[in-house]
């Protein structure tokens, strides 16, 4: 079991090759979907591919998590259980679970982690899951530092907290979103979310007064906790998770490298902290989150809900990546655009460029060709005629959401990960010895031979150091090579190479033997671990008899099966901390800090009454605002 002070950077893996890239770029662990039953149905992998990833990860003492975190029907449960055992045989270290039905029967002896789909928001829920046998809690993305710290205070020192630090945000609490299932029969709890939150909605009062047209009021900006990593450490987080099992290798490389550097900087100045895997990565590029797909950035509710601070969590105009500003448009010509680039910005053929219209819409085009122009300008030839770029005006800020040069760079080899070792060479009476150690394990080799003096001692010593340091085809790099200053024995290159290879092979074997596999936490008796709530409805997500019996054994009665088994009329389809009223500056709690709201808004609109959201298909939803809850919440129901 890892110590709380062993920080873990956890990266997504769409497939084995992406997972290997994540490891190379500094991930301490990766999470991946198997052939079925992962909460990203489009990101499945064969067991052979998972085994390949595990073998690679384990070279660096990195771990592989299998996402087995959907809901299972009675018929699927035995198949999911078999997959759990097959995954363990393939080398998987951890199972990420949501469905408590799996706990009712045999599982492999590896760690179980409670998925974000378990909706862990309270210390009581976390303690229950810990006692049920989970070693790591993926707490809700919405939690503040204070809420995380309160959970940490209630857990044992053996149980770790995992927190999302980057990537897309679900607007609803994870595990509590039923809109996709209700409207298009694609369950978010079964890995098939249709992402209806990314659509535009008209907003009106219940009386029918229109307020906004075609705004993406439920589409949140992307999570970025770069500035809060150390505060999260202090709050009790040990595992730092990057979202994105559907993202490509370029994204995973860049974002993993970014957070690797950030966490290493914290570890370097705090000796009580360490990494949870071995090796260090070097990069051929400068990591930057702005160069990967993003919808803008937010740190969400990390500091709690602040009514005296601006609220801007949703990207109202588009769910797409608008990109980073690269320049100002100076002129529009029949076949080209004249652009003044920002300092330090270089544009390239194939770049994807975007702009905002006067109405706030985000539109884009590809740069077919870029040429220098006079007075520090560049001439951009779009792939389409400039007159077709509707809403583009001189003076507009041009943004770039596809950096072609960066994309080409990221398509190649961009990182190298090596484990530092010390090589110590010594001479005995009739043999040459070498010990190679990574600080924990070591390998040794010896060659008996006649010991002749060197013709050139200085050259002999330099040649020996060079040959011992040839570790390029291994996972190691020479941090230090120790050779006696008074070496008076000639060491042929063939002997040095033989010693190095044999010692490294033994080090490999010793590191494998020393690597401890993770084991499942022993659960306490159900009678000693009552569920925090005695009555459970559909939102407990009970999809099979074993899960129902699990909750019954823990003293909770399930009154309705999962929404996917039996839809519930008038049920809340989303439960959110995000607030449409706050986003639209109609929150009554913000008026004191922002009195200008009253200058622009009818006071009647500031009452916390429901609003109606209507999509392009004419489907209507009621957003209700529960301002007296702590923290306040919003629920969405179908009208």
XYZ file of C-alpha atoms in Angstrom:
639
model
C 0.000 0.000 0.000
C 1.384 3.413 -0.930
C 2.025 5.973 1.781
C -0.033 9.154 1.750
C 3.158 11.134 1.165
C 3.947 9.213 -2.050
C 2.333 11.486 -4.622
C 0.859 9.824 -7.681
C 0.303 11.492 -11.049
C -2.499 9.497 -12.679
C -2.925 9.847 -16.445
C -5.580 8.564 -18.855
C -4.884 5.902 -21.471
C -7.191 5.548 -24.452
C -5.119 2.546 -25.498
C -1.871 0.816 -24.560
C 0.303 3.036 -26.729
C -1.159 6.182 -25.181
C -0.610 4.665 -21.749
C 3.031 3.952 -22.581
C 3.392 7.566 -23.727
C 1.929 8.698 -20.396
C 4.490 6.594 -18.510
C 7.338 7.994 -20.614
C 6.159 11.529 -19.866
C 6.144 11.026 -16.126
C 2.898 9.357 -15.063
C 3.120 7.315 -11.874
C -0.014 5.410 -12.878
C -2.422 5.168 -15.795
C -6.080 4.206 -15.973
C -7.484 2.358 -18.959
C -10.666 0.636 -20.087
C -10.857 -3.084 -20.776
C -12.862 -4.989 -23.397
C -16.114 -3.911 -21.699
C -17.719 -2.202 -18.703
C -15.651 0.998 -18.567
C -17.309 4.395 -18.092
C -16.060 5.401 -21.561
C -17.673 2.862 -23.882
C -15.631 4.142 -26.843
C -12.305 3.461 -25.104
C -12.080 -0.333 -24.857
C -8.921 -2.432 -25.065
C -8.008 -6.102 -25.301
C -6.436 -7.897 -22.372
C -3.300 -8.494 -24.444
C -2.898 -4.743 -24.890
C -3.468 -4.159 -21.184
C -0.836 -6.786 -20.385
C 1.608 -4.995 -22.705
C 0.942 -1.720 -20.921
C 1.298 -3.295 -17.467
C 4.619 -4.910 -18.362
C 5.950 -1.530 -19.509
C 4.575 0.422 -16.537
C 5.984 -2.028 -14.003
C 9.524 -1.398 -15.267
C 9.198 1.982 -13.557
C 7.143 0.753 -10.573
C 4.189 2.564 -12.131
C 0.698 1.125 -11.741
C -2.137 0.301 -14.130
C -5.767 0.862 -13.098
C -8.613 -0.841 -14.945
C -11.809 1.200 -15.182
C -14.540 -1.342 -14.437
C -16.858 1.401 -13.302
C -20.207 1.002 -15.030
C -23.421 -0.467 -13.667
C -24.108 -4.161 -14.323
C -27.329 -6.028 -14.889
C -27.805 -9.443 -13.267
C -26.707 -11.059 -16.526
C -23.604 -8.876 -16.859
C -22.341 -9.232 -13.311
C -20.654 -12.665 -13.794
C -18.979 -11.364 -16.965
C -17.679 -8.304 -15.120
C -16.360 -10.501 -12.322
C -14.533 -12.728 -14.818
C -13.048 -9.649 -16.467
C -11.751 -8.518 -13.075
C -9.834 -11.777 -12.628
C -8.577 -11.754 -16.232
C -7.345 -8.179 -15.789
C -5.456 -9.126 -12.631
C -3.833 -11.988 -14.535
C -2.820 -9.468 -17.211
C -0.951 -7.421 -14.608
C -3.517 -4.780 -13.639
C -2.845 -3.368 -10.164
C -6.175 -1.694 -9.377
C -9.858 -2.023 -10.223
C -11.922 1.191 -10.308
C -15.497 0.252 -9.362
C -18.915 1.870 -9.072
C -21.315 -1.078 -8.774
C -21.453 -2.503 -5.244
C -22.806 -5.760 -6.663
C -19.225 -6.755 -7.462
C -18.345 -6.709 -3.758
C -20.863 -9.449 -3.034
C -18.751 -12.160 -4.653
C -15.117 -13.122 -5.257
C -12.696 -10.579 -6.684
C -8.949 -10.761 -7.326
C -6.641 -9.759 -4.496
C -5.748 -6.323 -5.854
C -6.676 -2.828 -4.745
C -10.203 -1.534 -5.241
C -10.734 2.175 -5.866
C -14.114 3.866 -5.493
C -14.946 5.572 -8.796
C -16.008 9.182 -9.111
C -19.329 7.606 -10.182
C -19.785 6.640 -6.520
C -20.547 10.328 -5.826
C -18.253 10.761 -2.831
C -19.049 14.140 -1.295
C -19.136 13.500 2.434
C -16.831 12.018 5.075
C -19.583 9.552 5.980
C -19.749 8.153 2.438
C -15.957 7.930 2.202
C -15.632 6.145 5.562
C -18.328 3.661 4.549
C -16.530 2.827 1.310
C -13.207 2.519 3.110
C -14.695 -0.011 5.511
C -16.285 -1.819 2.558
C -12.805 -2.527 1.181
C -11.798 0.451 -0.994
C -8.221 1.726 -0.743
C -8.591 4.972 -2.690
C -11.475 7.426 -3.025
C -12.049 9.388 -6.237
C -13.882 12.254 -4.575
C -16.340 14.494 -6.399
C -14.792 17.125 -8.643
C -16.949 19.775 -6.960
C -15.298 19.463 -3.552
C -13.441 22.390 -2.050
C -10.147 22.150 -0.215
C -11.984 22.321 3.112
C -14.323 19.480 2.124
C -11.392 17.325 1.003
C -9.607 18.014 4.290
C -12.693 16.977 6.272
C -12.817 13.658 4.395
C -9.077 13.137 4.890
C -9.461 13.667 8.636
C -11.986 10.838 8.883
C -10.100 8.248 6.815
C -7.380 5.929 8.058
C -3.730 6.601 7.071
C -3.873 3.614 4.690
C -6.622 5.092 2.520
C -5.732 7.622 -0.163
C -7.716 10.413 -1.807
C -7.723 10.895 -5.582
C -8.729 14.248 -7.078
C -9.272 15.402 -10.667
C -6.811 18.182 -11.456
C -7.310 18.653 -15.192
C -9.716 18.103 -18.061
C -13.388 18.172 -18.912
C -15.926 18.748 -16.144
C -19.326 17.092 -15.923
C -21.904 19.692 -14.924
C -23.765 17.186 -12.745
C -22.319 15.288 -9.840
C -20.809 12.160 -11.384
C -23.133 9.195 -10.994
C -26.103 11.536 -10.598
C -26.732 12.502 -14.240
C -29.647 10.810 -15.974
C -30.408 13.252 -18.786
C -28.677 11.229 -21.508
C -30.460 8.031 -20.456
C -33.826 9.791 -20.171
C -33.676 11.484 -23.570
C -31.697 9.184 -25.864
C -31.279 5.963 -23.824
C -27.534 6.398 -23.526
C -26.573 6.010 -19.905
C -23.784 8.069 -18.382
C -23.585 5.405 -15.679
C -22.934 2.775 -18.341
C -20.300 4.642 -20.321
C -22.425 6.033 -23.150
C -23.171 9.667 -22.217
C -24.464 11.749 -25.149
C -23.111 14.960 -23.535
C -26.384 16.872 -23.791
C -24.872 19.390 -21.388
C -22.711 20.648 -24.268
C -25.758 21.736 -26.309
C -27.108 25.318 -26.506
C -30.303 26.186 -24.627
C -32.750 29.067 -24.683
C -33.384 30.391 -21.184
C -36.690 31.858 -20.063
C -38.747 32.401 -16.927
C -41.561 30.033 -16.028
C -43.948 32.715 -17.237
C -42.346 32.519 -20.674
C -40.276 35.714 -20.593
C -37.235 35.059 -22.815
C -33.881 35.853 -21.233
C -31.178 34.330 -23.433
C -31.036 32.530 -26.786
C -28.807 29.586 -27.683
C -26.409 29.789 -24.769
C -24.313 26.847 -23.559
C -25.370 27.401 -19.966
C -24.537 23.820 -18.878
C -21.222 23.484 -20.731
C -18.447 24.038 -18.200
C -14.948 25.222 -18.906
C -12.165 22.721 -18.371
C -10.670 21.983 -14.992
C -7.137 23.260 -14.327
C -5.755 23.025 -10.788
C -2.156 24.004 -11.569
C -2.212 26.795 -9.004
C -3.676 24.602 -6.255
C -1.567 21.430 -6.347
C 0.312 22.129 -3.135
C -2.882 23.173 -1.365
C -4.425 19.878 -2.464
C -1.428 18.026 -1.017
C -1.952 19.852 2.263
C -5.670 19.023 2.191
C -4.836 15.336 1.952
C -4.821 14.438 -1.755
C -2.261 11.789 -2.738
C -3.343 10.931 -6.289
C -3.659 13.664 -8.909
C -5.878 12.614 -11.792
C -5.956 13.921 -15.348
C -9.272 13.409 -17.167
C -9.301 12.209 -20.757
C -9.609 8.513 -21.668
C -10.906 9.601 -25.072
C -8.056 12.056 -25.677
C -5.218 11.429 -28.113
C -1.562 10.808 -27.301
C -0.557 14.425 -27.970
C -2.903 15.654 -25.233
C -1.757 12.974 -22.793
C 1.921 13.673 -23.435
C 1.592 17.429 -23.029
C -0.675 17.497 -19.986
C 1.181 14.698 -18.202
C 4.503 16.474 -18.734
C 3.013 19.754 -17.473
C 1.840 18.275 -14.177
C 4.971 16.121 -13.837
C 7.045 19.279 -13.760
C 4.647 20.976 -11.350
C 4.524 18.075 -8.873
C 8.285 17.518 -9.058
C 8.824 21.163 -8.102
C 6.699 20.631 -4.981
C 8.459 17.380 -4.071
C 11.866 19.001 -4.541
C 11.224 21.592 -1.834
C 9.350 19.287 0.554
C 11.525 16.346 1.659
C 8.616 14.602 3.401
C 7.031 13.996 -0.024
C 8.097 11.525 -2.705
C 7.046 10.115 -6.049
C 5.163 6.840 -6.125
C 7.131 5.446 -9.083
C 10.729 5.345 -10.256
C 12.574 7.230 -12.963
C 12.703 10.748 -14.266
C 11.506 12.054 -17.600
C 13.139 14.546 -19.904
C 11.160 16.246 -22.664
C 12.019 17.571 -26.106
C 9.306 20.233 -25.849
C 7.995 22.836 -23.419
C 4.721 21.548 -21.932
C 1.806 23.978 -22.061
C -1.891 23.202 -21.388
C -2.910 26.007 -23.729
C -1.516 24.036 -26.671
C -3.865 21.083 -26.098
C -7.630 20.982 -26.543
C -9.348 23.035 -23.860
C -12.541 25.001 -23.387
C -10.879 27.677 -21.328
C -9.934 27.044 -17.743
C -11.562 27.090 -14.322
C -10.482 25.944 -10.881
C -14.170 25.187 -10.259
C -15.143 25.138 -6.568
C -11.677 24.519 -5.121
C -12.142 27.545 -2.821
C -15.842 26.906 -2.276
C -18.704 29.031 -3.563
C -17.769 32.700 -3.236
C -20.627 35.154 -3.779
C -18.276 38.149 -3.732
C -16.251 36.868 -6.696
C -17.183 36.814 -10.400
C -18.856 33.600 -11.509
C -17.800 32.387 -14.940
C -17.706 28.595 -15.014
C -19.558 27.970 -18.280
C -18.308 28.844 -21.754
C -21.604 30.267 -22.981
C -20.814 30.690 -26.664
C -19.299 27.348 -27.599
C -18.446 23.905 -26.199
C -15.481 23.732 -28.553
C -11.893 24.841 -28.053
C -11.572 28.489 -29.070
C -7.825 28.421 -28.489
C -5.254 30.926 -27.287
C -4.950 34.480 -28.717
C -2.240 34.761 -31.373
C -2.803 38.213 -32.907
C -5.040 41.036 -34.076
C -6.669 41.213 -37.521
C -5.483 44.350 -39.380
C -7.084 43.939 -42.798
C -9.406 41.697 -44.815
C -8.474 41.297 -48.474
C -10.197 39.243 -51.202
C -7.927 36.216 -50.809
C -6.059 36.817 -47.593
C -6.028 38.353 -44.126
C -3.367 40.614 -42.642
C -2.593 39.738 -39.058
C -0.377 41.335 -36.425
C 0.981 38.395 -34.398
C 1.525 38.627 -30.665
C 5.110 38.810 -29.464
C 6.711 35.385 -29.548
C 3.950 33.831 -31.694
C 4.888 32.057 -34.926
C 2.092 30.937 -37.221
C 2.418 27.956 -39.569
C 0.683 26.466 -42.588
C -2.201 24.317 -41.391
C -2.879 26.199 -38.167
C -6.486 26.219 -36.998
C -7.612 29.792 -36.272
C -10.788 31.068 -34.621
C -12.531 34.376 -33.909
C -15.608 35.649 -32.101
C -18.366 37.483 -33.919
C -20.099 40.562 -32.534
C -22.857 38.224 -31.298
C -20.288 36.185 -29.374
C -20.327 33.119 -31.635
C -17.010 31.313 -32.137
C -16.137 30.502 -35.736
C -12.999 29.158 -37.305
C -10.944 28.457 -40.405
C -7.727 26.728 -41.419
C -4.690 28.666 -42.545
C -3.793 27.171 -45.906
C -0.638 29.278 -46.198
C 1.225 31.799 -44.047
C 3.578 34.404 -45.530
C 5.470 37.327 -44.007
C 4.158 40.796 -44.892
C 5.387 44.348 -44.328
C 5.640 46.121 -40.950
C 5.745 42.995 -38.834
C 2.470 41.602 -40.221
C 1.799 38.158 -41.653
C -0.487 37.303 -44.545
C -2.871 34.422 -43.881
C -4.474 32.608 -46.822
C -7.562 30.751 -45.513
C -8.710 27.560 -47.186
C -11.969 29.310 -47.994
C -12.683 32.708 -49.526
C -12.484 35.539 -47.011
C -16.010 36.712 -47.870
C -17.294 33.420 -46.460
C -15.818 34.175 -43.021
C -19.048 35.653 -41.723
C -18.871 37.957 -38.759
C -15.115 38.504 -39.066
C -14.222 42.167 -38.502
C -11.005 44.155 -38.650
C -9.653 44.540 -35.124
C -10.837 41.101 -34.033
C -8.613 39.007 -31.804
C -7.548 35.877 -33.685
C -7.049 32.716 -31.669
C -5.392 29.407 -32.503
C -6.945 26.091 -31.503
C -4.653 23.912 -33.604
C -0.927 24.622 -33.533
C 0.358 22.686 -36.525
C 4.033 22.946 -35.568
C 3.304 21.721 -32.050
C 1.173 18.872 -33.408
C 4.016 17.716 -35.654
C 6.445 17.893 -32.764
C 4.144 15.878 -30.495
C 3.703 13.171 -33.139
C 7.346 12.179 -32.686
C 9.420 10.935 -29.760
C 9.054 13.649 -27.145
C 10.236 12.124 -23.881
C 12.712 9.731 -22.379
C 12.280 8.185 -18.927
C 15.226 6.674 -17.119
C 15.921 5.398 -13.600
C 19.124 6.872 -12.123
C 21.601 4.253 -10.897
C 25.041 4.236 -9.341
C 27.676 1.878 -10.778
C 30.515 0.930 -8.408
C 33.528 -0.849 -9.941
C 36.092 -2.573 -7.726
C 39.084 -4.860 -8.096
C 39.717 -7.906 -5.908
C 42.744 -10.156 -5.840
C 41.927 -11.989 -9.082
C 38.628 -10.551 -10.323
C 36.772 -7.443 -11.429
C 33.475 -6.637 -9.722
C 30.606 -4.302 -10.525
C 27.567 -3.356 -8.432
C 24.674 -1.392 -9.939
C 22.053 0.052 -7.577
C 18.997 2.268 -7.850
C 19.182 3.033 -4.138
C 16.844 0.215 -3.170
C 17.713 -2.832 -5.238
C 21.076 -3.798 -6.635
C 22.673 -6.140 -9.145
C 26.215 -7.451 -9.052
C 28.584 -9.170 -11.460
C 32.116 -10.482 -11.286
C 34.666 -11.638 -13.844
C 37.746 -13.647 -12.847
C 40.717 -12.883 -15.045
C 44.394 -12.188 -15.097
C 44.979 -8.649 -13.922
C 47.453 -6.816 -16.136
C 48.537 -3.213 -15.655
C 47.323 -0.639 -18.208
C 49.659 0.971 -20.705
C 47.886 4.306 -20.184
C 46.130 4.454 -16.768
C 44.266 7.693 -17.467
C 42.946 6.466 -20.826
C 42.083 3.075 -19.311
C 40.031 4.681 -16.542
C 38.186 6.987 -18.963
C 37.429 4.093 -21.326
C 36.094 1.993 -18.449
C 33.779 4.797 -17.295
C 32.482 5.273 -20.833
C 31.772 1.576 -21.317
C 30.091 1.138 -17.933
C 27.860 4.108 -18.673
C 26.453 2.659 -21.903
C 22.949 2.057 -20.568
C 21.038 3.372 -23.569
C 19.121 0.154 -24.322
C 17.913 -0.182 -20.715
C 15.547 1.801 -18.465
C 18.541 3.130 -16.513
C 20.897 6.074 -16.714
C 24.178 6.478 -14.899
C 23.829 9.033 -12.135
C 27.282 8.187 -10.792
C 30.106 5.861 -11.839
C 32.555 5.023 -9.059
C 35.987 3.793 -10.140
C 39.030 3.684 -7.870
C 41.284 6.675 -8.460
C 44.355 4.412 -8.330
C 43.019 1.787 -10.752
C 46.058 -0.164 -11.972
C 44.332 -2.938 -13.893
C 43.653 -2.914 -17.628
C 39.917 -3.503 -18.305
C 39.125 -4.454 -21.921
C 35.910 -2.981 -23.351
C 34.482 -6.492 -23.794
C 34.913 -7.201 -20.070
C 33.401 -3.852 -19.038
C 30.401 -4.516 -21.273
C 30.031 -8.048 -19.906
C 30.064 -6.790 -16.322
C 27.550 -4.038 -17.086
C 25.109 -6.327 -18.872
C 25.234 -9.002 -16.171
C 24.847 -6.534 -13.293
C 21.965 -4.751 -14.991
C 20.197 -8.046 -15.702
C 20.473 -8.965 -12.029
C 19.218 -5.505 -11.028
C 16.197 -6.062 -13.278
C 15.481 -9.376 -11.553
C 15.923 -7.895 -8.083
C 13.621 -4.981 -8.863
C 10.936 -7.401 -10.064
C 11.289 -9.446 -6.875
C 11.205 -6.313 -4.742
C 8.105 -4.948 -6.427
C 5.150 -5.553 -4.180
C 1.826 -6.129 -5.827
C -1.125 -4.265 -4.380
C -3.665 -6.212 -2.346
C -7.314 -5.745 -1.536
C -8.199 -4.041 1.731
C -10.061 -6.407 4.040
C -13.625 -5.122 4.542
C -15.182 -4.967 7.989
C -18.318 -6.959 8.685
C -21.432 -5.459 7.118
C -23.141 -5.350 10.523
C -20.354 -3.053 11.735
C -20.549 -0.739 8.729
C -24.062 0.690 8.314
C -24.699 2.743 5.184
C -25.048 6.476 6.002
C -28.608 6.574 4.612
C -31.273 4.035 5.643
C -33.509 4.513 2.568
C -32.123 4.570 -0.988
C -33.968 5.567 -4.152
C -33.180 5.256 -7.843
C -30.132 7.515 -7.539
C -28.291 4.834 -5.543
C -27.841 3.266 -8.998
C -28.733 -0.277 -7.978
C -28.922 -2.267 -11.209
C -28.634 -5.863 -9.965
C -29.825 -8.085 -7.133
C -26.346 -8.400 -5.636
C -26.059 -4.638 -5.205
C -29.494 -4.500 -3.578
C -28.481 -7.280 -1.201
C -25.213 -5.481 -0.456
C -27.036 -2.372 0.727
C -29.542 -4.484 2.669
C -26.678 -6.191 4.505
C -25.427 -2.737 5.436
C -28.790 -1.689 6.827
C -30.187 0.302 3.875
C -33.418 -0.465 2.057
C -33.480 0.143 -1.717
C -36.924 1.414 -2.740
C -36.293 1.732 -6.485
C -33.835 0.219 -8.960
C -31.438 2.280 -11.067
C -32.935 4.757 -13.530
C -31.513 2.603 -16.324
C -33.595 -0.355 -15.103
C -36.787 1.569 -14.415
C -37.048 5.266 -15.392
C -38.594 7.561 -12.791
C -41.131 10.190 -13.845
C -40.283 13.784 -12.892
C -36.942 12.737 -11.457
C -34.043 15.201 -11.200
C -31.980 14.411 -14.271
C -29.022 16.438 -13.022
C -27.883 17.636 -9.621
C -25.236 20.332 -9.855
C -23.249 22.870 -7.897
C -22.994 24.876 -11.063
C -25.711 27.532 -11.113
C -27.309 28.879 -14.277
C -28.571 31.911 -12.347
C -25.070 32.778 -11.170
C -23.673 32.279 -14.667
C -26.289 34.652 -16.104
C -25.792 37.177 -13.263
C -29.249 36.499 -11.847
C -28.110 35.167 -8.456
C -29.683 37.095 -5.533
C -26.730 36.229 -3.266
C -24.340 38.144 -5.530
C -26.171 41.469 -5.506
C -24.458 42.753 -2.351
C -20.987 42.338 -3.871
C -22.082 43.403 -7.364
C -24.691 46.173 -6.994
C -24.395 46.948 -10.703
C -26.536 43.861 -11.284
C -29.536 45.805 -10.004
C -28.801 48.602 -12.447
C -29.169 46.246 -15.405
C -31.698 43.703 -14.145
C -35.332 43.800 -13.136
C -35.406 43.006 -9.409
C -38.147 40.424 -10.019
C -35.733 38.333 -12.106
C -33.417 38.006 -9.115
C -35.823 35.921 -7.104
C -34.489 32.337 -6.935
C -37.410 31.003 -8.929
C -37.038 28.211 -11.504
C -35.890 28.925 -15.041
C -36.819 27.006 -18.193
C -34.127 25.665 -20.525
C -35.222 24.721 -24.051
C -33.014 22.881 -26.527
C -33.120 23.073 -30.320
C -35.554 20.121 -30.453
C -38.049 22.042 -28.336
C -37.525 19.861 -25.252
C -38.014 21.865 -22.088
C -36.259 21.474 -18.732
C -36.896 23.087 -15.386
C -33.857 24.382 -13.498
C -34.593 24.709 -9.798
C -32.302 26.548 -7.402
C -31.839 25.259 -3.880
C -30.244 28.322 -2.356
C -30.743 27.229 1.248
C -28.711 24.073 0.876
C -25.128 24.242 2.007
C -23.568 24.385 -0.473
C -26.362 25.612 -2.722
C -27.335 23.369 -5.635
C -29.305 23.315 -8.864
C -31.431 20.438 -10.146
C -32.648 19.913 -13.728
C -35.903 18.066 -14.457
C -37.819 17.417 -17.663
C -40.915 19.590 -18.064
